[in-house]
Short mmCIF file of C-alpha atoms and ligand atoms in Angstrom, two decimals:
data_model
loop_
_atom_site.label_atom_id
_atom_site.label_comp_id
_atom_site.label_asym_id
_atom_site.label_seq_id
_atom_site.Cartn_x
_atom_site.Cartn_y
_atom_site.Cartn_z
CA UNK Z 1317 51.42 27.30 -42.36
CA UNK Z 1318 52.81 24.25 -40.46
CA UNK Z 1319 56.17 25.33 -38.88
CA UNK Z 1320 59.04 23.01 -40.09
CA UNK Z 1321 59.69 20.08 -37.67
CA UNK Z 1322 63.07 19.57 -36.67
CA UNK Z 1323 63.86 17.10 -39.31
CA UNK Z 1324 62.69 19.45 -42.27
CA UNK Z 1325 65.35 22.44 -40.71
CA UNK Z 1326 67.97 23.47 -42.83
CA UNK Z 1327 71.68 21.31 -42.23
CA UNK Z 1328 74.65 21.58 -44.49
CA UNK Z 1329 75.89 17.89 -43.48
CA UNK Z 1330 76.07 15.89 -46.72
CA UNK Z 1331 74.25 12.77 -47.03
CA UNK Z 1332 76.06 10.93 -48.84
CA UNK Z 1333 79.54 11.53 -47.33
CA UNK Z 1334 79.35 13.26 -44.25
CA UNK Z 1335 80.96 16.70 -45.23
CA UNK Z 1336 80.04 19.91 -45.68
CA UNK Z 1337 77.43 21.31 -48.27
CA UNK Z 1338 77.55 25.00 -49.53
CA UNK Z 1339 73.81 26.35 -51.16
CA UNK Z 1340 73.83 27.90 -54.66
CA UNK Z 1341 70.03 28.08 -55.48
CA UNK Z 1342 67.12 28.86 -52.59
CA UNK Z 1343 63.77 28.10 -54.34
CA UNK Z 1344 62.18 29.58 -50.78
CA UNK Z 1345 59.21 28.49 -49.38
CA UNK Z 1346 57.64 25.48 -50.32
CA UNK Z 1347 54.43 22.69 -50.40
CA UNK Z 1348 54.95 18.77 -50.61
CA UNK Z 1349 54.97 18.77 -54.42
CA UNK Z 1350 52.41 15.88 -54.56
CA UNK Z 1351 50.31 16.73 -52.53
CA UNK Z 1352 46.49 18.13 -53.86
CA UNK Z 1353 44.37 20.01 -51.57
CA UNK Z 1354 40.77 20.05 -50.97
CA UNK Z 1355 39.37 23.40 -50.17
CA UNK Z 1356 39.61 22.56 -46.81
CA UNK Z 1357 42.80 21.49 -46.26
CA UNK Z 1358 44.36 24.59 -47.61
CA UNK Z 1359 44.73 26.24 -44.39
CA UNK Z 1360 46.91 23.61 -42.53
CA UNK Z 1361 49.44 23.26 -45.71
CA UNK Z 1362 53.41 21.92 -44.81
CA UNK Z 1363 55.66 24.42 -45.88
CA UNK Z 1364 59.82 23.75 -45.81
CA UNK Z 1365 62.40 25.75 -46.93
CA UNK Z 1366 63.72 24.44 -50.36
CA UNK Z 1367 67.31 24.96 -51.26
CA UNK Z 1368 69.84 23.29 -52.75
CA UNK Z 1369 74.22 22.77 -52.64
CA UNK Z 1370 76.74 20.76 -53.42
CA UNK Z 1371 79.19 18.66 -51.09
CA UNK Z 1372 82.57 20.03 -51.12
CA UNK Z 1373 84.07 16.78 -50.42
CA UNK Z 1374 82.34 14.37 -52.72
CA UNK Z 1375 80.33 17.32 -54.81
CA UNK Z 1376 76.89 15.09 -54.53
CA UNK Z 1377 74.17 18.10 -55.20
CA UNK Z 1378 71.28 17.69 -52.94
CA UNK Z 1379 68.70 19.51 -50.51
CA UNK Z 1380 69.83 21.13 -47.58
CA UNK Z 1381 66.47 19.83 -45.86
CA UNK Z 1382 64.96 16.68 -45.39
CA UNK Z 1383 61.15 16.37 -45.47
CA UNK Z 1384 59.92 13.14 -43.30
CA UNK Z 1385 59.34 10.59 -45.59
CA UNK Z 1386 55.51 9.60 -44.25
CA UNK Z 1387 54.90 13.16 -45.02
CA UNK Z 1388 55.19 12.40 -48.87
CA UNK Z 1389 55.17 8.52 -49.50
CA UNK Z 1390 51.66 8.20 -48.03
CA UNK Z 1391 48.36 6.38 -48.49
CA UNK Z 1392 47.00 8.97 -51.66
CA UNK Z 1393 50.45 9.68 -52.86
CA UNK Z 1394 48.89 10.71 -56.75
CA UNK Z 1395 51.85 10.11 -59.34
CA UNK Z 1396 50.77 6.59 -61.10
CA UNK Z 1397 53.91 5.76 -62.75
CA UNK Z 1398 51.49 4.15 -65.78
CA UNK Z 1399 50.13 7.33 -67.24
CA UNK Z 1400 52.38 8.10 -69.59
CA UNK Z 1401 52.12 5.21 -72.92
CA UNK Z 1402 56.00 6.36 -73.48
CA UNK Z 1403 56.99 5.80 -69.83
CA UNK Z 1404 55.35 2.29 -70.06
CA UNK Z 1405 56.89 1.49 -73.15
CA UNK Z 1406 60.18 2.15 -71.33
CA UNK Z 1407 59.52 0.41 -68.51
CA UNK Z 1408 58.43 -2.85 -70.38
CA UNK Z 1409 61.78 -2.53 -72.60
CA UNK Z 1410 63.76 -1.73 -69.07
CA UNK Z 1411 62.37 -5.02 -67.89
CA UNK Z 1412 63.67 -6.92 -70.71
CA UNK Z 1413 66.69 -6.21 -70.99
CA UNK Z 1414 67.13 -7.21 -67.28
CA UNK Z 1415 65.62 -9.84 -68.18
CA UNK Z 1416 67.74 -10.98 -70.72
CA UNK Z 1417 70.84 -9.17 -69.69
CA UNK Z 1418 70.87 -10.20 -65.71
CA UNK Z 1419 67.97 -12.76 -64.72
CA UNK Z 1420 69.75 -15.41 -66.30
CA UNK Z 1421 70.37 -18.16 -63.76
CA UNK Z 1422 67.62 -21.00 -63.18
CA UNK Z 1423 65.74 -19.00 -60.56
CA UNK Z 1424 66.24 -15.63 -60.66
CA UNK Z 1425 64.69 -12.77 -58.57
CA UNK Z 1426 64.23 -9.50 -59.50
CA UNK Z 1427 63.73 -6.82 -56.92
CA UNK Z 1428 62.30 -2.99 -57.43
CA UNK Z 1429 62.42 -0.52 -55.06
CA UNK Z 1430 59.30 1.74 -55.50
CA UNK Z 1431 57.18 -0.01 -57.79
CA UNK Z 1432 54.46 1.76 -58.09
CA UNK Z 1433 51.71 0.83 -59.62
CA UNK Z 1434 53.90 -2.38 -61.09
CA UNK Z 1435 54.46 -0.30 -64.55
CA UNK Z 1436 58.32 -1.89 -64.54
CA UNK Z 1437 57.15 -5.54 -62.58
CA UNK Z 1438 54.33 -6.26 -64.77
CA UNK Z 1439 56.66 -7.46 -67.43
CA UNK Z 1440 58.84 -9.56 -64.88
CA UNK Z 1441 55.77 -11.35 -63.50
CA UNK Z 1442 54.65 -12.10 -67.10
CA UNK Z 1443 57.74 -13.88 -67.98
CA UNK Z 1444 57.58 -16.19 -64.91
CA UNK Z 1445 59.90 -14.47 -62.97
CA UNK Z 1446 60.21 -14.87 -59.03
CA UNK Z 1447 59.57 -11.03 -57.88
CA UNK Z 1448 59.13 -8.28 -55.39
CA UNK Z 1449 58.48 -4.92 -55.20
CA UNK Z 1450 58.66 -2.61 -52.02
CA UNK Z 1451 56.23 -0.27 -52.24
CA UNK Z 1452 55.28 2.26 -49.65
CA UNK Z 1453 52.30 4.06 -50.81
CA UNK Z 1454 49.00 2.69 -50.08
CA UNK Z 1455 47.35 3.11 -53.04
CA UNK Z 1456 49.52 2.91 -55.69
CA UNK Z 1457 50.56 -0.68 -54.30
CA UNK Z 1458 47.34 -1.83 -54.39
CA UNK Z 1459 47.32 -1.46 -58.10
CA UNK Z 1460 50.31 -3.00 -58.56
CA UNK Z 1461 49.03 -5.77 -56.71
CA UNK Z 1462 45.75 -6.23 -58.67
CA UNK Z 1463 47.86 -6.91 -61.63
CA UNK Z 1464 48.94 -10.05 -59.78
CA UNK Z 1465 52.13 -8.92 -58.21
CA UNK Z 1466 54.09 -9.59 -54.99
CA UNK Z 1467 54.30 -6.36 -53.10
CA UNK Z 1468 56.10 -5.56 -49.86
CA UNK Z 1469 53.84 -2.31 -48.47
CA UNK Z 1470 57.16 -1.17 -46.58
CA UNK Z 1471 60.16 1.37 -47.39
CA UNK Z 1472 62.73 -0.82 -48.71
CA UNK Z 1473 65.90 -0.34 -46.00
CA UNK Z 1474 68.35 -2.35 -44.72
CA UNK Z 1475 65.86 -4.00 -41.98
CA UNK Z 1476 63.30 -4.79 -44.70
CA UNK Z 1477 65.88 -5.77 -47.22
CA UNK Z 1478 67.56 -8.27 -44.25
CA UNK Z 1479 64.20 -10.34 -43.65
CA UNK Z 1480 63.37 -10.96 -47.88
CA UNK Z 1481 67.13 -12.35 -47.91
CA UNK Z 1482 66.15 -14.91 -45.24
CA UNK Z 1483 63.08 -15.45 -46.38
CA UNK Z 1484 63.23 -15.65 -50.39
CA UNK Z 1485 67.74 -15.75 -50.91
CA UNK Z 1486 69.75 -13.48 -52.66
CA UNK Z 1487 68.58 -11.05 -55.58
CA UNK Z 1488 70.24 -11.06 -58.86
CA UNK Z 1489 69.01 -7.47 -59.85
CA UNK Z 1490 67.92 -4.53 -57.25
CA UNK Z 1491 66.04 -1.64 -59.82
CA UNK Z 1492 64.96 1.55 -58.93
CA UNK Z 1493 63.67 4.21 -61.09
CA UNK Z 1494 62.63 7.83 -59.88
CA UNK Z 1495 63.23 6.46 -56.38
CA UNK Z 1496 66.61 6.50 -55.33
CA UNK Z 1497 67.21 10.26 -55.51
CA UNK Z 1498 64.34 10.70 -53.62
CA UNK Z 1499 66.20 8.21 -50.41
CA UNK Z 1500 68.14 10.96 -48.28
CA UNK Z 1501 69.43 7.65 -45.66
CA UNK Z 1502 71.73 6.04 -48.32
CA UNK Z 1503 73.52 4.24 -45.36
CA UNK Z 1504 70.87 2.46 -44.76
CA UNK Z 1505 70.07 1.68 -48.37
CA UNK Z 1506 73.07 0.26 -49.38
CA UNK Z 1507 73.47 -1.30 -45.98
CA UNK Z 1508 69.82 -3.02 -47.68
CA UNK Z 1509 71.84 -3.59 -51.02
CA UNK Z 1510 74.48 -5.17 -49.63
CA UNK Z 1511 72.06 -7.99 -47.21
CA UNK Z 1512 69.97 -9.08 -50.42
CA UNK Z 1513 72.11 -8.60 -53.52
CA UNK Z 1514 73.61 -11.79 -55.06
CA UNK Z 1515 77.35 -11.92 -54.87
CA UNK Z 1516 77.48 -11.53 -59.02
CA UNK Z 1517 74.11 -9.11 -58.89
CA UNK Z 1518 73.51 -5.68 -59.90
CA UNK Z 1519 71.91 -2.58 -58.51
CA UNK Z 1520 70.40 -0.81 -61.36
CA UNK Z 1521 69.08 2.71 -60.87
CA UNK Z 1522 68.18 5.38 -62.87
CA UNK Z 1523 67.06 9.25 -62.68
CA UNK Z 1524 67.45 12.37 -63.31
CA UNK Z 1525 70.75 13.71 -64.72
CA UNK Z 1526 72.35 16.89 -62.87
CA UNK Z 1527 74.01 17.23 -66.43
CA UNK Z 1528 71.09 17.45 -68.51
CA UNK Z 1529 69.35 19.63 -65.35
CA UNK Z 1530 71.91 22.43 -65.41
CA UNK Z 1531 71.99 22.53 -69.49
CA UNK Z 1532 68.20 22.67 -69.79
CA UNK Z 1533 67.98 24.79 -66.90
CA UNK Z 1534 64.90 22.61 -65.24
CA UNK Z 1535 65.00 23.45 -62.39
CA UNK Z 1536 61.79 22.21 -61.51
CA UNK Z 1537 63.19 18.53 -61.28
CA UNK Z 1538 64.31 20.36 -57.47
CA UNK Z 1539 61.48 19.39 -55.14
CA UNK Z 1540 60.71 17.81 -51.83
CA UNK Z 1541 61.72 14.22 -53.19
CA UNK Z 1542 64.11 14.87 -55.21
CA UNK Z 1543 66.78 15.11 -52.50
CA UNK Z 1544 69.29 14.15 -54.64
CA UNK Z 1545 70.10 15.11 -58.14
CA UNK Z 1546 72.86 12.74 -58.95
CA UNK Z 1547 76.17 12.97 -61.73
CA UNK Z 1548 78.06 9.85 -62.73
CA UNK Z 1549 81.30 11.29 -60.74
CA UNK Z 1550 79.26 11.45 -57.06
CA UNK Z 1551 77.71 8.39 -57.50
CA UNK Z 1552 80.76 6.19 -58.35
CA UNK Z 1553 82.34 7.98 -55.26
CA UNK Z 1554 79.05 7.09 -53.05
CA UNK Z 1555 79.23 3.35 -54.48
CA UNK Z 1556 83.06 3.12 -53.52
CA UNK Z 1557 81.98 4.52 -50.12
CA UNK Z 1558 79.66 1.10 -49.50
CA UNK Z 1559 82.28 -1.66 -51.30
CA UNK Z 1560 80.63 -1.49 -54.42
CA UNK Z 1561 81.55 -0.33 -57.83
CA UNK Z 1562 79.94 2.06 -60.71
CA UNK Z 1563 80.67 0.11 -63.64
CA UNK Z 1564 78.38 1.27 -66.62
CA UNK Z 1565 76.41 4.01 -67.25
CA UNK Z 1566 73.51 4.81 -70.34
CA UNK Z 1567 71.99 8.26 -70.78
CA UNK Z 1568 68.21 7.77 -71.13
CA UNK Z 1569 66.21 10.31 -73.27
CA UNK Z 1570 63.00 10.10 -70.59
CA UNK Z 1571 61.70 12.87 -68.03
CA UNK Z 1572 64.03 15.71 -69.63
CA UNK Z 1573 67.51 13.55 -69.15
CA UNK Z 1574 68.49 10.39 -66.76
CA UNK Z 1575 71.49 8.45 -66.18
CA UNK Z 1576 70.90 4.81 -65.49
CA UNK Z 1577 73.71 3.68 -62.87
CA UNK Z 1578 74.38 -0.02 -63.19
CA UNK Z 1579 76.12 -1.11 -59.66
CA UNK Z 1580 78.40 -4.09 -58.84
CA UNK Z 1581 80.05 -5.62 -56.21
CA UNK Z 1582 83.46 -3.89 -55.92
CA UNK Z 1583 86.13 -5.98 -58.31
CA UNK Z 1584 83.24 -8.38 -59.78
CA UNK Z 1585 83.05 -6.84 -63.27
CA UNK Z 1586 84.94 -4.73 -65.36
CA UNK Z 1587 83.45 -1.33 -65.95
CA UNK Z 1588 82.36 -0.34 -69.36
CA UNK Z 1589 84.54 2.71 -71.02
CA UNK Z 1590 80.99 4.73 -70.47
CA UNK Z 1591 82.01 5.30 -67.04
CA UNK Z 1592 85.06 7.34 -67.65
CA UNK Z 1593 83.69 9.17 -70.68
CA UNK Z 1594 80.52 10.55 -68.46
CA UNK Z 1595 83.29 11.34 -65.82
CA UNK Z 1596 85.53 13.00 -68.10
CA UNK Z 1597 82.67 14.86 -70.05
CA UNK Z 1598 81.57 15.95 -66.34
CA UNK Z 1599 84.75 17.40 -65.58
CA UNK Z 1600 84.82 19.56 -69.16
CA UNK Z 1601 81.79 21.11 -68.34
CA UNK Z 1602 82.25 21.45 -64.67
CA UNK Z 1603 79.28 19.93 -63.61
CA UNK Z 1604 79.32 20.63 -59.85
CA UNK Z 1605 81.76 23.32 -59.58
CA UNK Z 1606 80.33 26.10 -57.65
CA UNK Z 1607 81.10 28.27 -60.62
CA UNK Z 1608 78.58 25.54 -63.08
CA UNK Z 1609 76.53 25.90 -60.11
CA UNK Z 1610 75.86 29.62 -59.71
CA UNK Z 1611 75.60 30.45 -63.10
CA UNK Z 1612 72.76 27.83 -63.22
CA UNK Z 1613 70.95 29.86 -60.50
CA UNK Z 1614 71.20 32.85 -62.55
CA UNK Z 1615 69.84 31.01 -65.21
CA UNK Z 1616 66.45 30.02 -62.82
CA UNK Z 1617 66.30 33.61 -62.36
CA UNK Z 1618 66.06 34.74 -65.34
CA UNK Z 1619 63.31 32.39 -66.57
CA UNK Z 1620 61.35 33.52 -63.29
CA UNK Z 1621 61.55 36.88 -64.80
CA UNK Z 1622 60.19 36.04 -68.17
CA UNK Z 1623 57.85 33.69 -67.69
CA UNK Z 1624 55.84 35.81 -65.12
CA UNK Z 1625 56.45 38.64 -67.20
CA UNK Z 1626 55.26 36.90 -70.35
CA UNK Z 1627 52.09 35.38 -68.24
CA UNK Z 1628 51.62 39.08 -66.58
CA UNK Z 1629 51.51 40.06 -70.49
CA UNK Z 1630 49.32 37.82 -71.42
CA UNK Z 1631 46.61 38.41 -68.54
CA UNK Z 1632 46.83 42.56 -69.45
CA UNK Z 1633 45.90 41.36 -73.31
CA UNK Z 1634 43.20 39.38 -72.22
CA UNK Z 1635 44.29 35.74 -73.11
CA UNK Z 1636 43.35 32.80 -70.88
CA UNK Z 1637 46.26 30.88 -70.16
CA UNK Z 1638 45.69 27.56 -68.79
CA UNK Z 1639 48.19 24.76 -67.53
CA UNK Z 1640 48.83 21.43 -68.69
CA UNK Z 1641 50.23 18.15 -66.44
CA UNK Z 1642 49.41 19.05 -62.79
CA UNK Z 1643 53.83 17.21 -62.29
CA UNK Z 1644 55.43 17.36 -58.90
CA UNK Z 1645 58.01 19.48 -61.09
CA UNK Z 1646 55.67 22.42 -61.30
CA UNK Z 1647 54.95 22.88 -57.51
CA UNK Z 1648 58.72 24.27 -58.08
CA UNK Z 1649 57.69 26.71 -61.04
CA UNK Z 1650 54.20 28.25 -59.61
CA UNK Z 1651 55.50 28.84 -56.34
CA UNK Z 1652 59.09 30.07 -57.09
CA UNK Z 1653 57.30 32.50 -59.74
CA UNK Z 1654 54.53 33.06 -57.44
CA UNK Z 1655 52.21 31.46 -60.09
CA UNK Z 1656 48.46 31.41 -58.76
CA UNK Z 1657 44.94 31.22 -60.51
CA UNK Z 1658 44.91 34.75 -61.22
CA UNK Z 1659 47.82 34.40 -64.54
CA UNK Z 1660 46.82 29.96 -65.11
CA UNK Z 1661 43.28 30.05 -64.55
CA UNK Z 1662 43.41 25.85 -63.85
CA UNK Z 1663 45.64 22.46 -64.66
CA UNK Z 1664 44.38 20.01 -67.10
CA UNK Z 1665 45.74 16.37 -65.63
CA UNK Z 1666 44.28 13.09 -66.30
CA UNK Z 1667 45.19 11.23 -62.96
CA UNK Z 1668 41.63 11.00 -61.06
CA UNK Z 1669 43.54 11.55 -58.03
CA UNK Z 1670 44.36 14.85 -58.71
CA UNK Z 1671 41.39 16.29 -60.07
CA UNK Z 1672 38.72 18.30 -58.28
CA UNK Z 1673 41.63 18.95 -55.87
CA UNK Z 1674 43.66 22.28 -55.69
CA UNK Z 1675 47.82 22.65 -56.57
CA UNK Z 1676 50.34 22.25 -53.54
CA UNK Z 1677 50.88 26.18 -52.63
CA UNK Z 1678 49.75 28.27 -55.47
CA UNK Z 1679 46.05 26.88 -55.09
CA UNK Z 1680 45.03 26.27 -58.83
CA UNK Z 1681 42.45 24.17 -59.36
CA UNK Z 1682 43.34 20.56 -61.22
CA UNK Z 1683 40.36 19.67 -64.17
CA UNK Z 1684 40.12 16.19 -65.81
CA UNK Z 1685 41.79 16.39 -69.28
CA UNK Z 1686 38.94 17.08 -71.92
CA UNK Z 1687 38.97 19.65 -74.67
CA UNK Z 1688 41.93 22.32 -74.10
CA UNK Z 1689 39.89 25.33 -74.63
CA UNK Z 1690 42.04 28.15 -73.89
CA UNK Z 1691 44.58 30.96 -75.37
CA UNK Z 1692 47.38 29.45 -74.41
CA UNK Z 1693 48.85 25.91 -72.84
CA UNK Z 1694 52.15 26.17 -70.01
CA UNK Z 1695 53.41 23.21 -70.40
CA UNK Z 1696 54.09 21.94 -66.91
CA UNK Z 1697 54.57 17.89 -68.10
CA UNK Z 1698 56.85 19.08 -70.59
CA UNK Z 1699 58.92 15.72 -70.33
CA UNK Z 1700 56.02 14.12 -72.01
CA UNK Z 1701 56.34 16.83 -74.78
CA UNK Z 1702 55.91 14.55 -77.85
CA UNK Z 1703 53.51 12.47 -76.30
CA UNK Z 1704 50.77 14.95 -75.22
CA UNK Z 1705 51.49 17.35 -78.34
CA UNK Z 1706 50.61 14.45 -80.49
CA UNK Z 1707 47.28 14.01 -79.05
CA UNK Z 1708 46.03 17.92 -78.28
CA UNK Z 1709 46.52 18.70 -82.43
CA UNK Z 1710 43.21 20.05 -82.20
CA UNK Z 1711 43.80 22.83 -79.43
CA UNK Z 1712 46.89 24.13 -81.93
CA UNK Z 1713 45.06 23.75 -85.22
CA UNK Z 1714 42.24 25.89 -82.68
CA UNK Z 1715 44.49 28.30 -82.51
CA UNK Z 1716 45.94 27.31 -79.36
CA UNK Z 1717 49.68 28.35 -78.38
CA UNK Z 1718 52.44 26.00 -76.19
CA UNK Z 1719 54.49 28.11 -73.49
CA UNK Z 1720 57.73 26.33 -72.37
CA UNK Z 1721 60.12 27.49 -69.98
CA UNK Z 1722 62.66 24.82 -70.93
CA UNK Z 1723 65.52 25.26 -71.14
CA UNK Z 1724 64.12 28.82 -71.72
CA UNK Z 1725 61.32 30.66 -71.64
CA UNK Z 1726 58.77 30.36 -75.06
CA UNK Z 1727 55.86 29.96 -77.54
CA UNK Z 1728 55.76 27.18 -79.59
CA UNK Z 1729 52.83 28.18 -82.20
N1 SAH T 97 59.51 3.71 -60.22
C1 SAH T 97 58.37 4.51 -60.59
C2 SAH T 97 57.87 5.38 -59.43
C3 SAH T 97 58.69 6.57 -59.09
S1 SAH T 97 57.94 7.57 -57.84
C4 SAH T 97 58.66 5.35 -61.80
O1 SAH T 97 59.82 5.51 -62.18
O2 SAH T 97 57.72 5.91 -62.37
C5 SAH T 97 58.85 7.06 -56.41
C6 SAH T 97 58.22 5.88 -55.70
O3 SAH T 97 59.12 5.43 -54.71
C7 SAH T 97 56.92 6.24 -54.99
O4 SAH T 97 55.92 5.36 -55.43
C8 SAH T 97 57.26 6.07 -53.51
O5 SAH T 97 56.17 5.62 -52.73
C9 SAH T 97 58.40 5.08 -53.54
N2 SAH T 97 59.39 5.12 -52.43
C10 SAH T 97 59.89 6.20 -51.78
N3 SAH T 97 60.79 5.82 -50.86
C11 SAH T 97 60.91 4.47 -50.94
C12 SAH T 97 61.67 3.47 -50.25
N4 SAH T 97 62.55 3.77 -49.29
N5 SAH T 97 61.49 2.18 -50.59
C13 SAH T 97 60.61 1.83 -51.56
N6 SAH T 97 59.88 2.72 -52.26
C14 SAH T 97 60.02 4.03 -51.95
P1 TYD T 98 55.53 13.55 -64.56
O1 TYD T 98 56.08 14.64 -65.40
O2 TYD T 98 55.74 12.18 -65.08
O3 TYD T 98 56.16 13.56 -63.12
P2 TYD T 98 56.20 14.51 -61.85
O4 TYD T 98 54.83 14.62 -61.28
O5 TYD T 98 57.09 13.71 -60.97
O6 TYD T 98 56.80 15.85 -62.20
O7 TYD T 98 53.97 13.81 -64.34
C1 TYD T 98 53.14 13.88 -65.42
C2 TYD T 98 51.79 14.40 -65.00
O8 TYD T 98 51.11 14.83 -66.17
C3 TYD T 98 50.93 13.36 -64.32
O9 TYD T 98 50.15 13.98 -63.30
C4 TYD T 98 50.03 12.87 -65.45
C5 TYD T 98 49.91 14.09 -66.33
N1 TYD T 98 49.76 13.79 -67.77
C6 TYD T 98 48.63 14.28 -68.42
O10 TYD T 98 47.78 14.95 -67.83
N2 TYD T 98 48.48 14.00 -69.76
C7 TYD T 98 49.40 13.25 -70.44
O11 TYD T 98 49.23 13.02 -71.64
C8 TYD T 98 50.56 12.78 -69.75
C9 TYD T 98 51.61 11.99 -70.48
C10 TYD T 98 50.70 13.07 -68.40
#
């Protein structure tokens, strides 16, 4: 094990404010979630300690250590944003809708922080669009880029976001998706917001919901980049913070529950009456009161106990278990559980990248998606639920049983 650097060591300094953070849930012990071993590399693994709190002051729920970025958003960072057909289909209706909703002026630019592999861009760049995505990961970059886009290979910041004002003018929309919770120096961030947006533009972002989180009890959206897991309340406080404004807000059915924010310049537009109804449903069910808080973690607990006493079960009887989507997410589950090749025997995946490489901590080895020949599936890309139960009909009409463990523990037969 690597020892934690000083930057990974615990701190209960909140990020987005400044005051202090109390823990509710310690996950212990854990791997960068994305990143697949050879055999080789197993013995130097990165460890940190993964646990998470809310702010007392502005009650944004986030990590109580920071993993250096480089560590994650590297060269063969794995998660290609374009293999899920639903997630692209979102992102090409995401793009236009900004297109037709914000893009409007005679020569509008469109800016994405973490593009990825262009999944969101692609559609902007087909409609003629002046664009630019900042995209830190080697790889994933470069495929954007063969699809004809204009990619920055930097983390987007307020230095980075400075030059592109002076050198291409003001942005009428800044997107993110799965990005900005994962952006622990907000200061800077905003500081980048504020340089390059338009005075009329909006930041647009969207990820996972702390609402839907603590009602479905996934806890596995809590990993290394996930450093924040954001409700509408803390992030119209954080936006206030900077000069700038929450005003609207759309609940998105993709990866188990987001919120999209949409951002303005303070006192530029009117905020929609979803702002105050997410706010005031927040406050009814207490999202980030300690009290939501710890029962949640009570909740994780309990589906640690059944699922590794259902997969224990299972092993005793015989029955090959096998797991399915080698996420980020489930670097939380197998290592929280202590979940190892001895009860899930390997992953199924079908990102390249991953296969013929091992799982972050637990050490399971990743196969290439083919025929799902075992006992049972665990679901660990259970997000894309509909999507991959639609095409594995075989492995059920086989005989082949789903295990979920959201928002509890069971077998779908
Ligand atoms: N938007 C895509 C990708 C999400 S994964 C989607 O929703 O599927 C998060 C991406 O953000 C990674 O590709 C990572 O390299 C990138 N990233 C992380 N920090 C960043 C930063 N400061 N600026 C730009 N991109 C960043
Ligand atoms: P995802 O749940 O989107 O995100 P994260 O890694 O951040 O938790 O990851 C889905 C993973 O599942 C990805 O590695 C691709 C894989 N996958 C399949 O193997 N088959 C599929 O049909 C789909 C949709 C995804």
């Amino acid at each position: 094990m690597t020892d934690a650097s000083p930057a990974d060591r615990p701190t209960t300094t909140c990020r987005a404010c400044g005051r202090t953070v109390v823990g509710f849930l310690d996950l212990g012990r854990q791997p960068l979630s994305d990143h697949f071993l050879t055999g080789a590399e197993t013995a130097g693994e990165y460890f940190f300690h993964l646990s998470v709190g809310a702010c007392q002051g502005c009650t944004m729920v986030q990590l109580m250590a920071e993993v250096p970025r480089e560590r994650m958003f590297r060269e063969d960072y794995p998660y290609y944003s374009s293999g899920s057909s639903v997630m692209q289909k979102h992102f090409t209706d995401t793009a236009r809708e900004l297109l037709d909703g914000e893009a409007t002026g005679p020569d509008p630019f469109v800016v994405e922080i973490g593009c990825n592999d262009g999944v969101l861009l692609r559609t902007v760049h087909e409609a003629g669009v002046r664009h630019l995505g900042f995209e830190p990961s080697g790889k994933v970059a470069d495929v954007a880029r063969s699809k004809g886009l204009r990619v920055r290979g930097d983390f987007f910041e307020e230095g980075t976001a400075r030059e592109i004002r002076a050198s291409d003018g003001p942005a009428d929309v800044i997107f993110a998706a799965n990005t900005i919770c994962h952006i622990p120096y907000l200061d800077s961030i905003f500081g980048g917001v504020d340089a390059l947006l338009g005075e009329d533009g909006v930041f647009v972002f969207e990820d996972p919901y702390l609402g839907d989180i603590l009602a479905k009890t996934s806890f596995d959206q809590i990993y290394d980049e996930h450093f924040f897991l954001f409700s509408a309340r803390a992030v119209q406080t954080l936006a206030a913070r900077f000069g700038f404004e929450l005003v609207d807000v759309r609940r998105l059915p993709v990866h188990g529950g987001e919120v999209r924010y949409t951002i303005a310049r303070a006192g530029r537009r009117a905020p929609s009456s979803r702002v105050a109804e997410l706010i005031a449903e927040e406050e009814v069910t207490g999202v980030a009161t300690m009290a939501r808080l710890e029962r949640f973690a009570a909740d994780v607990r309990a589906v640690r106990e059944d699922l590794v006493a259902l997969l224990t079960r299972l092993k005793a009887d015989g029955k090959r278990v096998v797991g399915y989507g080698a996420t980020a997410k489930s670097a939380t589950v197998t290592n929280f559980c202590g979940i190892g090749p001895e009860l899930v025997s390997w992953v199924t995946d079908t990102t390249p990248a991953k296969q013929g490489r091992l799982t972050p901590g637990t050490h399971i080895p990743v196969r290439p998606a083919g025929e799902l020949t075992a006992d049972y599936a665990l679901l660990f890309a259970w997000n894309h639920a509909d999507e991959i139960m639609a095409k594995e009909q075989a492995f059920r009409r086989a005989g082949g049983k789903w295990i979920l463990y959201v928002p509890r523990v069971h077998v779908r037969d």
